[in-house]
């Protein structure tokens, strides 16, 4: 999931999230630290949820044992900033 914006006439691209799929099967004795987990990231919506005149990004993320929604503010100066609005379930 990429966000593109223009700064001083130049297009910049910021990675907000990425889908990850392991290229090799996981072995039973692989540690959790080295084991890649399949994940999914999606943009679920854009809205001015707190009424400040700027849009917030609603991001959806999922992995094999759960999923979540998070609300983030984004500005070119600060990048992606988490807010207290989030929900999810899983292990």
Short mmCIF file of C-alpha atoms in Angstrom, two decimals:
data_model
loop_
_atom_site.label_atom_id
_atom_site.label_comp_id
_atom_site.label_asym_id
_atom_site.label_seq_id
_atom_site.Cartn_x
_atom_site.Cartn_y
_atom_site.Cartn_z
CA UNK A 1 0.00 0.00 0.00
CA UNK A 2 1.67 3.18 -1.21
CA UNK A 3 0.91 6.85 -0.64
CA UNK A 4 2.13 9.27 -3.29
CA UNK A 5 2.39 13.02 -2.70
CA UNK A 6 4.10 16.01 -4.27
CA UNK A 7 6.79 18.01 -2.45
CA UNK A 8 8.30 21.03 -4.23
CA UNK A 9 7.14 19.65 -7.59
CA UNK A 10 8.65 16.18 -6.99
CA UNK A 11 6.52 13.07 -6.54
CA UNK A 12 7.43 11.08 -3.42
CA UNK A 13 6.18 7.61 -2.53
CA UNK A 14 5.72 6.38 1.06
CA UNK A 15 5.04 2.72 1.94
CA UNK A 16 2.13 2.50 4.38
CA UNK A 17 1.87 -1.29 4.46
CA UNK A 18 2.82 -4.38 2.52
CA UNK A 19 1.42 -7.81 1.83
CA UNK A 20 3.95 -10.46 2.83
CA UNK A 21 3.89 -14.08 1.75
CA UNK A 22 6.62 -16.50 2.82
CA UNK A 23 8.54 -17.91 -0.16
CA UNK A 24 9.50 -21.13 1.61
CA UNK A 25 7.35 -23.38 3.81
CA UNK A 26 7.72 -22.92 7.55
CA UNK A 27 9.37 -25.83 9.40
CA UNK A 28 8.09 -26.96 12.77
CA UNK A 29 11.39 -26.09 14.51
CA UNK A 30 11.64 -22.54 13.08
CA UNK A 31 11.59 -19.93 15.84
CA UNK A 32 8.90 -17.24 15.86
CA UNK A 33 11.59 -14.56 15.42
CA UNK A 34 12.78 -15.99 12.09
CA UNK A 35 9.43 -17.28 10.83
CA UNK A 36 7.83 -14.98 8.23
CA UNK A 37 4.09 -14.56 8.70
CA UNK A 38 1.72 -14.03 5.80
CA UNK A 39 0.13 -10.61 6.25
CA UNK A 40 -2.31 -8.45 4.35
CA UNK A 41 -2.60 -4.64 4.36
CA UNK A 42 -5.40 -2.61 2.78
CA UNK A 43 -6.72 0.93 2.78
CA UNK A 44 -10.23 0.62 4.23
CA UNK A 45 -11.24 4.27 3.99
CA UNK A 46 -10.38 7.96 4.14
CA UNK A 47 -12.47 10.35 6.26
CA UNK A 48 -12.21 13.36 8.57
CA UNK A 49 -13.11 11.40 11.69
CA UNK A 50 -12.09 13.98 14.32
CA UNK A 51 -13.45 17.09 12.55
CA UNK A 52 -10.11 18.91 12.24
CA UNK A 53 -10.44 19.45 8.49
CA UNK A 54 -7.79 16.85 7.59
CA UNK A 55 -8.48 13.33 6.42
CA UNK A 56 -7.51 10.27 8.45
CA UNK A 57 -6.55 6.95 6.86
CA UNK A 58 -8.35 3.82 8.02
CA UNK A 59 -6.03 0.86 7.50
CA UNK A 60 -6.98 -2.82 7.60
CA UNK A 61 -4.43 -5.48 8.47
CA UNK A 62 -4.79 -9.25 8.72
CA UNK A 63 -2.66 -12.27 9.39
CA UNK A 64 -3.43 -15.94 9.90
CA UNK A 65 -4.78 -15.53 13.45
CA UNK A 66 -6.51 -12.17 13.39
CA UNK A 67 -7.28 -8.84 11.84
CA UNK A 68 -7.45 -5.18 12.83
CA UNK A 69 -8.47 -1.70 11.77
CA UNK A 70 -6.35 1.31 12.75
CA UNK A 71 -6.91 5.01 12.17
CA UNK A 72 -3.82 7.06 11.32
CA UNK A 73 -3.15 10.70 10.56
CA UNK A 74 -0.71 11.45 7.76
CA UNK A 75 1.13 14.67 6.98
CA UNK A 76 4.19 15.16 4.74
CA UNK A 77 6.15 16.59 7.68
CA UNK A 78 5.39 13.86 10.26
CA UNK A 79 4.46 10.93 8.08
CA UNK A 80 2.05 8.36 9.46
CA UNK A 81 0.95 8.99 13.07
CA UNK A 82 -1.16 6.51 15.04
CA UNK A 83 -4.32 7.64 16.81
CA UNK A 84 -6.11 5.97 19.74
CA UNK A 85 -8.77 4.62 17.35
CA UNK A 86 -8.20 0.95 16.60
CA UNK A 87 -9.94 -2.38 16.87
CA UNK A 88 -8.99 -5.96 16.22
CA UNK A 89 -9.19 -9.54 17.30
CA UNK A 90 -6.95 -12.56 17.16
CA UNK A 91 -4.17 -14.26 19.05
#
